[in-house]
Amino acid sequence: MTFEASSTVTLLFDFWDVHGPAGMVLSVFVVLLLTVLYELLKVWRIWLGKSSRPLAHQPPFVIPPPFPSPYSPSSEHRRDSRAVLHSSPSESSLVPNGQPPVTTNSWLLHGIQTLLHILQVTLGYMLMLCVMSYNTWIFLGVIVGSALGYFIAFPLVGQISAKV
């Protein structure tokens, strides 16, 4: 298969059958908008991920090594075994980043993120199949849409990072 610059193509489904220059311009515009939407979905998922971390400013919890370090104090400095037990992490302190247990809101947010992921993957495969029509105009629509979507959406990522 080779790329061709014709104004006749069938995209994705039988009902999306393009005949003529006007239909091709409209189809390229629709594919361009779908590609911009794909790039915006990426940023929206980043925003949801960043806004779902309530305690992102806290450093992550570090689990101590199971074996004593050669640089740790010798056993003569340990006076009481209970002091060692009190200084070890308990079950409650093993929650990552000190975050509270999972709540209904976090399940809802996770469900929304999952749906957005499904939409993004589906849209990505549909755009790939549009490119695989080997029509030069459709291919250029995807490339220009990707560039335009990146130009519009990714400055928003910097604003998202600054707010969080």
CSV table of N, CA, C and O in Angstrom, one decimal, residues 24-142:
chain,number,residue,atom,x,y,z
A,24,MET,N,-14.0,15.6,1.3
A,24,MET,CA,-12.6,15.3,1.8
A,24,MET,C,-12.2,16.5,2.8
A,24,MET,O,-11.6,16.2,3.8
A,25,VAL,N,-12.5,17.7,2.4
A,25,VAL,CA,-12.2,18.8,3.3
A,25,VAL,C,-12.9,18.7,4.6
A,25,VAL,O,-12.4,18.9,5.7
A,26,LEU,N,-14.2,18.3,4.6
A,26,LEU,CA,-15.0,18.1,5.8
A,26,LEU,C,-14.4,16.9,6.6
A,26,LEU,O,-14.3,17.0,7.9
A,27,SER,N,-14.0,15.8,6.0
A,27,SER,CA,-13.5,14.7,6.7
A,27,SER,C,-12.1,15.0,7.3
A,27,SER,O,-11.8,14.6,8.5
A,28,VAL,N,-11.3,15.8,6.6
A,28,VAL,CA,-10.0,16.2,7.2
A,28,VAL,C,-10.2,17.1,8.4
A,28,VAL,O,-9.5,16.9,9.4
A,29,PHE,N,-11.2,18.0,8.3
A,29,PHE,CA,-11.5,18.8,9.5
A,29,PHE,C,-12.0,18.0,10.7
A,29,PHE,O,-11.6,18.3,11.8
A,30,VAL,N,-12.9,17.0,10.4
A,30,VAL,CA,-13.4,16.2,11.5
A,30,VAL,C,-12.2,15.4,12.1
A,30,VAL,O,-12.1,15.3,13.4
A,31,VAL,N,-11.3,14.8,11.3
A,31,VAL,CA,-10.2,14.1,11.8
A,31,VAL,C,-9.3,15.0,12.6
A,31,VAL,O,-8.7,14.6,13.7
A,32,LEU,N,-9.1,16.2,12.1
A,32,LEU,CA,-8.2,17.2,12.8
A,32,LEU,C,-8.8,17.5,14.2
A,32,LEU,O,-8.1,17.5,15.2
A,33,LEU,N,-10.1,17.7,14.3
A,33,LEU,CA,-10.8,18.0,15.6
A,33,LEU,C,-10.7,16.8,16.5
A,33,LEU,O,-10.5,17.0,17.7
A,34,LEU,N,-10.8,15.6,16.0
A,34,LEU,CA,-10.7,14.4,16.8
A,34,LEU,C,-9.3,14.3,17.4
A,34,LEU,O,-9.1,13.8,18.5
A,35,THR,N,-8.3,14.7,16.6
A,35,THR,CA,-6.9,14.6,17.0
A,35,THR,C,-6.6,15.6,18.1
A,35,THR,O,-5.9,15.4,19.1
A,36,VAL,N,-7.2,16.8,17.9
A,36,VAL,CA,-7.1,17.9,19.0
A,36,VAL,C,-7.8,17.4,20.3
A,36,VAL,O,-7.2,17.5,21.4
A,37,LEU,N,-8.9,16.7,20.2
A,37,LEU,CA,-9.6,16.2,21.3
A,37,LEU,C,-8.7,15.1,22.0
A,37,LEU,O,-8.7,15.1,23.2
A,38,TYR,N,-8.0,14.3,21.2
A,38,TYR,CA,-7.1,13.3,21.8
A,38,TYR,C,-6.1,13.9,22.6
A,38,TYR,O,-5.8,13.5,23.7
A,39,GLU,N,-5.5,15.0,22.1
A,39,GLU,CA,-4.4,15.7,22.9
A,39,GLU,C,-5.0,16.4,24.2
A,39,GLU,O,-4.4,16.4,25.2
A,40,LEU,N,-6.2,16.9,24.1
A,40,LEU,CA,-6.8,17.5,25.2
A,40,LEU,C,-7.2,16.5,26.3
A,40,LEU,O,-7.1,16.8,27.5
A,41,LEU,N,-7.6,15.3,25.9
A,41,LEU,CA,-7.8,14.2,26.8
A,41,LEU,C,-6.6,13.9,27.6
A,41,LEU,O,-6.7,13.6,28.8
A,42,LYS,N,-5.4,13.9,27.0
A,42,LYS,CA,-4.2,13.6,27.7
A,42,LYS,C,-4.0,14.6,28.9
A,42,LYS,O,-3.7,14.3,30.0
A,43,VAL,N,-4.2,15.9,28.6
A,43,VAL,CA,-4.0,17.0,29.6
A,43,VAL,C,-5.1,16.8,30.7
A,43,VAL,O,-4.8,17.0,31.9
A,44,TRP,N,-6.3,16.5,30.3
A,44,TRP,CA,-7.4,16.4,31.3
A,44,TRP,C,-7.1,15.2,32.2
A,44,TRP,O,-7.3,15.3,33.4
A,45,ARG,N,-6.6,14.1,31.7
A,45,ARG,CA,-6.2,13.0,32.6
A,45,ARG,C,-5.0,13.4,33.5
A,45,ARG,O,-5.0,13.0,34.7
A,46,ILE,N,-4.1,14.2,33.1
A,46,ILE,CA,-3.0,14.7,33.9
A,46,ILE,C,-3.6,15.6,35.0
A,46,ILE,O,-3.2,15.5,36.2
A,47,TRP,N,-4.5,16.5,34.6
A,47,TRP,CA,-5.1,17.4,35.6
A,47,TRP,C,-5.9,16.6,36.7
A,47,TRP,O,-5.8,16.9,37.9
A,48,LEU,N,-6.7,15.6,36.3
A,48,LEU,CA,-7.4,14.8,37.3
A,48,LEU,C,-6.4,14.0,38.2
A,48,LEU,O,-6.7,13.9,39.4
A,49,GLY,N,-5.3,13.5,37.6
A,49,GLY,CA,-4.4,12.8,38.4
A,49,GLY,C,-3.7,13.7,39.4
A,49,GLY,O,-3.5,13.3,40.6
A,50,LYS,N,-3.4,14.9,39.0
A,50,LYS,CA,-2.7,15.8,40.0
A,50,LYS,C,-3.7,16.4,41.0
A,50,LYS,O,-3.3,16.5,42.2
A,51,SER,N,-5.0,16.6,40.6
A,51,SER,CA,-5.9,17.1,41.6
A,51,SER,C,-6.4,16.1,42.6
A,51,SER,O,-7.0,16.4,43.6
A,52,SER,N,-6.2,14.8,42.3
A,52,SER,CA,-6.6,13.7,43.2
A,52,SER,C,-5.6,13.4,44.3
A,52,SER,O,-5.9,12.7,45.2
A,53,ARG,N,-4.5,14.1,44.3
A,53,ARG,CA,-3.5,13.9,45.3
A,53,ARG,C,-3.6,15.0,46.4
A,53,ARG,O,-3.0,16.0,46.2
A,54,PRO,N,-4.3,14.7,47.5
A,54,PRO,CA,-4.4,15.8,48.5
A,54,PRO,C,-3.2,16.1,49.2
A,54,PRO,O,-3.0,17.2,49.7
A,55,LEU,N,-2.3,15.2,49.4
A,55,LEU,CA,-1.1,15.4,50.2
A,55,LEU,C,0.2,15.2,49.3
A,55,LEU,O,1.1,14.6,49.7
A,56,ALA,N,0.1,15.8,48.1
A,56,ALA,CA,1.3,15.6,47.2
A,56,ALA,C,2.5,16.3,47.7
A,56,ALA,O,3.6,16.0,47.3
A,57,HIS,N,2.4,17.3,48.6
A,57,HIS,CA,3.6,18.0,49.1
A,57,HIS,C,4.4,17.2,50.1
A,57,HIS,O,5.5,17.6,50.4
A,58,GLN,N,3.8,16.2,50.7
A,58,GLN,CA,4.5,15.4,51.6
A,58,GLN,C,5.5,14.4,51.0
A,58,GLN,O,5.2,13.9,49.9
A,59,PRO,N,6.7,14.2,51.6
A,59,PRO,CA,7.6,13.3,51.0
A,59,PRO,C,7.1,11.9,51.1
A,59,PRO,O,6.3,11.6,52.0
A,60,PRO,N,7.4,11.0,50.2
A,60,PRO,CA,7.0,9.6,50.3
A,60,PRO,C,7.5,8.9,51.5
A,60,PRO,O,8.6,9.2,52.0
A,61,PHE,N,6.8,7.9,52.0
A,61,PHE,CA,7.2,7.1,53.2
A,61,PHE,C,8.3,6.2,52.7
A,61,PHE,O,8.2,5.5,51.7
A,62,VAL,N,9.4,6.1,53.5
A,62,VAL,CA,10.5,5.2,53.1
A,62,VAL,C,10.5,4.1,54.2
A,62,VAL,O,10.6,4.3,55.4
A,63,ILE,N,10.5,2.9,53.7
A,63,ILE,CA,10.5,1.7,54.6
A,63,ILE,C,12.0,1.4,54.9
A,63,ILE,O,12.8,1.3,54.0
A,64,PRO,N,12.3,1.3,56.2
A,64,PRO,CA,13.7,1.0,56.5
A,64,PRO,C,14.1,-0.4,56.0
A,64,PRO,O,13.3,-1.3,55.8
A,65,PRO,N,15.4,-0.6,55.8
A,65,PRO,CA,15.9,-1.9,55.3
A,65,PRO,C,15.7,-3.0,56.3
A,65,PRO,O,15.7,-2.7,57.5
A,66,PRO,N,15.5,-4.2,55.9
A,66,PRO,CA,15.2,-5.3,56.9
A,66,PRO,C,16.4,-5.7,57.7
A,66,PRO,O,16.3,-6.2,58.8
A,67,PHE,N,17.6,-5.4,57.2
A,67,PHE,CA,18.8,-5.8,57.9
A,67,PHE,C,19.5,-4.6,58.4
A,67,PHE,O,19.5,-3.5,57.8
A,68,PRO,N,20.1,-4.7,59.6
A,68,PRO,CA,20.8,-3.5,60.1
A,68,PRO,C,22.0,-3.1,59.2
A,68,PRO,O,22.7,-3.9,58.6
A,69,SER,N,22.1,-1.8,59.1
A,69,SER,CA,23.2,-1.2,58.3
A,69,SER,C,24.5,-1.3,59.1
A,69,SER,O,24.5,-1.3,60.4
A,70,PRO,N,25.6,-1.5,58.5
A,70,PRO,CA,26.9,-1.5,59.2
A,70,PRO,C,27.2,-0.2,59.9
A,70,PRO,O,28.0,-0.1,60.8
A,71,TYR,N,26.5,0.9,59.5
A,71,TYR,CA,26.7,2.2,60.1
A,71,TYR,C,25.7,2.5,61.2
A,71,TYR,O,25.8,3.5,61.8
A,72,SER,N,24.8,1.5,61.4
A,72,SER,CA,23.8,1.8,62.5
A,72,SER,C,24.5,1.5,63.9
A,72,SER,O,25.5,0.8,64.0
A,73,PRO,N,23.9,2.1,64.9
A,73,PRO,CA,24.5,1.9,66.3
A,73,PRO,C,24.6,0.4,66.7
A,73,PRO,O,23.7,-0.4,66.3
A,74,SER,N,25.6,0.0,67.4
A,74,SER,CA,25.7,-1.3,67.8
A,74,SER,C,24.7,-1.7,68.9
A,74,SER,O,24.0,-0.8,69.4
A,75,SER,N,24.6,-3.0,69.2
A,75,SER,CA,23.6,-3.4,70.1
A,75,SER,C,23.8,-2.9,71.5
A,75,SER,O,22.8,-2.8,72.3
A,76,GLU,N,25.0,-2.5,71.9
A,76,GLU,CA,25.2,-1.9,73.2
A,76,GLU,C,24.5,-0.6,73.4
A,76,GLU,O,24.2,-0.2,74.5
A,77,HIS,N,24.2,0.1,72.3
A,77,HIS,CA,23.5,1.4,72.4
A,77,HIS,C,22.0,1.2,72.5
A,77,HIS,O,21.3,2.1,72.9
A,78,ARG,N,21.5,0.0,72.3
A,78,ARG,CA,20.1,-0.3,72.4
A,78,ARG,C,19.8,-0.8,73.8
A,78,ARG,O,20.2,-1.9,74.1
A,79,ARG,N,19.2,0.0,74.6
A,79,ARG,CA,19.0,-0.4,76.0
A,79,ARG,C,17.8,-1.2,76.2
A,79,ARG,O,17.8,-2.1,77.1
A,80,ASP,N,16.8,-1.0,75.4
A,80,ASP,CA,15.5,-1.6,75.7
A,80,ASP,C,14.9,-2.1,74.4
A,80,ASP,O,14.8,-1.3,73.4
A,81,SER,N,14.5,-3.3,74.2
A,81,SER,CA,14.0,-3.8,73.0
A,81,SER,C,12.6,-3.2,72.7
A,81,SER,O,12.3,-3.1,71.5
A,82,ARG,N,11.9,-2.7,73.7
A,82,ARG,CA,10.7,-2.0,73.5
A,82,ARG,C,10.9,-0.7,72.7
A,82,ARG,O,10.1,-0.3,71.9
A,83,ALA,N,12.0,0.0,73.0
A,83,ALA,CA,12.3,1.2,72.2
A,83,ALA,C,12.4,1.0,70.7
A,83,ALA,O,12.0,1.8,69.9
A,84,VAL,N,13.0,-0.2,70.4
A,84,VAL,CA,13.2,-0.6,69.0
A,84,VAL,C,11.8,-0.8,68.4
A,84,VAL,O,11.5,-0.4,67.3
A,85,LEU,N,10.9,-1.5,69.1
A,85,LEU,CA,9.6,-1.8,68.6
A,85,LEU,C,8.8,-0.5,68.4
A,85,LEU,O,8.1,-0.4,67.4
A,86,HIS,N,8.9,0.4,69.3
A,86,HIS,CA,8.2,1.7,69.2
A,86,HIS,C,8.7,2.5,68.0
A,86,HIS,O,8.0,3.3,67.4
A,87,SER,N,10.0,2.4,67.7
A,87,SER,CA,10.5,3.2,66.6
A,87,SER,C,10.3,2.5,65.2
A,87,SER,O,10.5,3.1,64.2
A,88,SER,N,9.8,1.3,65.2
A,88,SER,CA,9.5,0.6,63.9
A,88,SER,C,8.2,1.1,63.3
A,88,SER,O,7.3,1.4,64.1
A,89,PRO,N,8.0,1.0,62.0
A,89,PRO,CA,6.7,1.5,61.5
A,89,PRO,C,5.6,0.5,61.8
A,89,PRO,O,5.8,-0.7,61.8
A,90,SER,N,4.5,1.1,62.1
A,90,SER,CA,3.3,0.3,62.4
A,90,SER,C,2.5,0.2,61.2
A,90,SER,O,2.7,0.8,60.2
A,91,GLU,N,1.4,-0.6,61.3
A,91,GLU,CA,0.5,-0.8,60.1
A,91,GLU,C,-0.1,0.5,59.7
A,91,GLU,O,-0.2,0.8,58.5
A,92,SER,N,-0.4,1.4,60.6
A,92,SER,CA,-1.1,2.7,60.3
A,92,SER,C,-0.1,3.6,59.5
A,92,SER,O,-0.5,4.4,58.8
A,93,SER,N,1.2,3.5,59.8
A,93,SER,CA,2.1,4.4,59.1
A,93,SER,C,2.6,3.8,57.8
A,93,SER,O,3.4,4.5,57.1
A,94,LEU,N,2.1,2.6,57.4
A,94,LEU,CA,2.5,2.1,56.1
A,94,LEU,C,1.6,2.5,54.9
A,94,LEU,O,1.8,2.1,53.8
A,95,VAL,N,0.7,3.4,55.2
A,95,VAL,CA,-0.2,3.9,54.2
A,95,VAL,C,0.7,4.8,53.3
A,95,VAL,O,1.4,5.7,53.8
A,96,PRO,N,0.8,4.6,52.0
A,96,PRO,CA,1.7,5.4,51.2
A,96,PRO,C,1.4,6.9,51.2
A,96,PRO,O,0.2,7.4,51.2
A,97,ASN,N,2.5,7.7,51.3
A,97,ASN,CA,2.4,9.2,51.4
A,97,ASN,C,1.5,9.7,52.5
A,97,ASN,O,1.1,10.8,52.5
A,98,GLY,N,1.2,8.8,53.5
A,98,GLY,CA,0.4,9.3,54.6
A,98,GLY,C,-1.1,9.6,54.2
A,98,GLY,O,-1.8,10.4,54.8
A,99,GLN,N,-1.5,9.1,53.0
A,99,GLN,CA,-2.8,9.4,52.5
A,99,GLN,C,-3.9,8.6,53.3
A,99,GLN,O,-3.6,7.5,53.8
A,100,PRO,N,-5.1,9.2,53.4
A,100,PRO,CA,-6.1,8.5,54.2
A,100,PRO,C,-6.6,7.3,53.4
A,100,PRO,O,-6.3,7.2,52.2
A,101,PRO,N,-7.4,6.4,54.0
A,101,PRO,CA,-7.9,5.3,53.3
A,101,PRO,C,-8.8,5.7,52.1
A,101,PRO,O,-9.3,6.8,52.0
A,102,VAL,N,-8.9,4.7,51.2
A,102,VAL,CA,-9.7,5.0,50.0
A,102,VAL,C,-11.2,5.3,50.3
A,102,VAL,O,-11.8,4.6,51.1
A,103,THR,N,-11.7,6.4,49.7
A,103,THR,CA,-13.1,6.8,50.0
A,103,THR,C,-13.9,6.6,48.7
A,103,THR,O,-13.4,6.3,47.7
A,104,THR,N,-15.2,6.9,48.9
A,104,THR,CA,-16.1,6.9,47.7
A,104,THR,C,-15.7,7.9,46.6
A,104,THR,O,-15.7,7.5,45.5
A,105,ASN,N,-15.2,9.0,47.0
A,105,ASN,CA,-14.8,10.1,46.1
A,105,ASN,C,-13.6,9.6,45.3
A,105,ASN,O,-13.5,9.8,44.1
A,106,SER,N,-12.7,8.9,45.9
A,106,SER,CA,-11.5,8.4,45.2
A,106,SER,C,-11.9,7.3,44.2
A,106,SER,O,-11.3,7.2,43.1
A,107,TRP,N,-12.9,6.5,44.6
A,107,TRP,CA,-13.4,5.5,43.6
A,107,TRP,C,-14.1,6.1,42.4
A,107,TRP,O,-13.9,5.7,41.3
A,108,LEU,N,-14.8,7.1,42.7
A,108,LEU,CA,-15.5,7.9,41.6
A,108,LEU,C,-14.5,8.5,40.7
A,108,LEU,O,-14.6,8.4,39.5
A,109,LEU,N,-13.5,9.1,41.3
A,109,LEU,CA,-12.4,9.8,40.5
A,109,LEU,C,-11.7,8.7,39.7
A,109,LEU,O,-11.4,8.9,38.5
A,110,HIS,N,-11.4,7.6,40.3
A,110,HIS,CA,-10.7,6.5,39.6
A,110,HIS,C,-11.6,6.0,38.4
A,110,HIS,O,-11.1,5.7,37.3
A,111,GLY,N,-12.9,5.9,38.6
A,111,GLY,CA,-13.8,5.5,37.6
A,111,GLY,C,-13.8,6.4,36.4
A,111,GLY,O,-13.8,6.1,35.3
A,112,ILE,N,-13.8,7.7,36.7
A,112,ILE,CA,-13.8,8.8,35.7
A,112,ILE,C,-12.5,8.7,34.9
A,112,ILE,O,-12.4,8.7,33.7
A,113,GLN,N,-11.3,8.5,35.6
A,113,GLN,CA,-10.1,8.4,35.0
A,113,GLN,C,-10.0,7.1,34.1
A,113,GLN,O,-9.4,7.2,33.0
A,114,THR,N,-10.6,6.1,34.5
A,114,THR,CA,-10.7,4.8,33.7
A,114,THR,C,-11.5,5.1,32.4
A,114,THR,O,-11.1,4.6,31.4
A,115,LEU,N,-12.6,5.7,32.6
A,115,LEU,CA,-13.4,6.0,31.4
A,115,LEU,C,-12.7,6.9,30.4
A,115,LEU,O,-12.8,6.7,29.2
A,116,LEU,N,-12.0,7.9,30.9
A,116,LEU,CA,-11.2,8.8,30.1
A,116,LEU,C,-10.1,8.0,29.4
A,116,LEU,O,-9.8,8.3,28.2
A,117,HIS,N,-9.5,7.1,30.1
A,117,HIS,CA,-8.4,6.3,29.5
A,117,HIS,C,-9.0,5.4,28.3
A,117,HIS,O,-8.4,5.3,27.3
A,118,ILE,N,-10.2,4.8,28.6
A,118,ILE,CA,-10.8,4.0,27.5
A,118,ILE,C,-11.1,4.9,26.3
A,118,ILE,O,-10.9,4.5,25.2
A,119,LEU,N,-11.7,6.1,26.6
A,119,LEU,CA,-12.0,7.0,25.5
A,119,LEU,C,-10.7,7.4,24.7
A,119,LEU,O,-10.7,7.4,23.5
A,120,GLN,N,-9.6,7.7,25.4
A,120,GLN,CA,-8.4,8.1,24.8
A,120,GLN,C,-7.8,7.0,24.0
A,120,GLN,O,-7.3,7.2,22.8
A,121,VAL,N,-7.8,5.7,24.5
A,121,VAL,CA,-7.2,4.6,23.7
A,121,VAL,C,-8.1,4.3,22.5
A,121,VAL,O,-7.6,4.1,21.4
A,122,THR,N,-9.4,4.4,22.6
A,122,THR,CA,-10.3,4.1,21.5
A,122,THR,C,-10.1,5.2,20.4
A,122,THR,O,-10.0,4.9,19.2
A,123,LEU,N,-10.0,6.4,20.8
A,123,LEU,CA,-9.8,7.5,19.9
A,123,LEU,C,-8.5,7.4,19.2
A,123,LEU,O,-8.3,7.6,18.0
A,124,GLY,N,-7.4,7.0,20.0
A,124,GLY,CA,-6.1,6.8,19.4
A,124,GLY,C,-6.1,5.7,18.3
A,124,GLY,O,-5.5,5.9,17.2
A,125,TYR,N,-6.8,4.6,18.6
A,125,TYR,CA,-6.8,3.5,17.6
A,125,TYR,C,-7.7,3.9,16.4
A,125,TYR,O,-7.3,3.6,15.2
A,126,MET,N,-8.7,4.7,16.6
A,126,MET,CA,-9.5,5.2,15.5
A,126,MET,C,-8.7,6.1,14.6
A,126,MET,O,-8.8,6.0,13.3
A,127,LEU,N,-7.9,7.0,15.2
A,127,LEU,CA,-7.1,7.9,14.4
A,127,LEU,C,-6.0,7.1,13.7
A,127,LEU,O,-5.6,7.4,12.5
A,128,MET,N,-5.5,6.1,14.3
A,128,MET,CA,-4.5,5.2,13.6
A,128,MET,C,-5.1,4.5,12.4
A,128,MET,O,-4.5,4.5,11.4
A,129,LEU,N,-6.3,4.1,12.6
A,129,LEU,CA,-7.0,3.5,11.4
A,129,LEU,C,-7.3,4.5,10.3
A,129,LEU,O,-7.3,4.1,9.1
A,130,CYS,N,-7.6,5.7,10.7
A,130,CYS,CA,-7.7,6.8,9.7
A,130,CYS,C,-6.4,6.9,8.9
A,130,CYS,O,-6.5,7.0,7.7
A,131,VAL,N,-5.3,7.0,9.6
A,131,VAL,CA,-4.0,7.1,8.9
A,131,VAL,C,-3.8,5.9,8.0
A,131,VAL,O,-3.2,6.0,6.9
A,132,MET,N,-4.2,4.7,8.5
A,132,MET,CA,-4.0,3.5,7.7
A,132,MET,C,-4.9,3.4,6.5
A,132,MET,O,-4.8,2.4,5.7
A,133,SER,N,-5.7,4.4,6.2
A,133,SER,CA,-6.4,4.5,4.9
A,133,SER,C,-5.5,4.9,3.8
A,133,SER,O,-5.8,4.8,2.6
A,134,TYR,N,-4.3,5.3,4.2
A,134,TYR,CA,-3.2,5.7,3.3
A,134,TYR,C,-3.6,6.9,2.4
A,134,TYR,O,-3.2,7.0,1.2
A,135,ASN,N,-4.5,7.7,2.9
A,135,ASN,CA,-4.9,8.9,2.2
A,135,ASN,C,-4.0,10.1,2.7
A,135,ASN,O,-4.0,10.3,3.9
A,136,THR,N,-3.3,10.8,1.8
A,136,THR,CA,-2.4,11.8,2.2
A,136,THR,C,-3.1,12.9,3.0
A,136,THR,O,-2.6,13.4,3.9
A,137,TRP,N,-4.3,13.3,2.5
A,137,TRP,CA,-5.0,14.4,3.2
A,137,TRP,C,-5.5,14.1,4.6
A,137,TRP,O,-5.3,14.9,5.5
A,138,ILE,N,-5.9,12.9,4.8
A,138,ILE,CA,-6.3,12.4,6.1
A,138,ILE,C,-5.1,12.3,7.0
A,138,ILE,O,-5.1,12.7,8.2
A,139,PHE,N,-4.0,11.8,6.5
A,139,PHE,CA,-2.7,11.7,7.2
A,139,PHE,C,-2.3,13.1,7.7
A,139,PHE,O,-1.9,13.4,8.8
A,140,LEU,N,-2.3,14.1,6.8
A,140,LEU,CA,-2.0,15.5,7.1
A,140,LEU,C,-2.9,16.1,8.1
A,140,LEU,O,-2.5,16.8,9.0
A,141,GLY,N,-4.2,15.7,8.1
A,141,GLY,CA,-5.2,16.2,9.1
A,141,GLY,C,-4.8,15.7,10.5
A,141,GLY,O,-4.9,16.4,11.4
A,142,VAL,N,-4.4,14.4,10.6
A,142,VAL,CA,-4.0,13.9,11.9
A,142,VAL,C,-2.7,14.6,12.4
A,142,VAL,O,-2.6,14.9,13.5
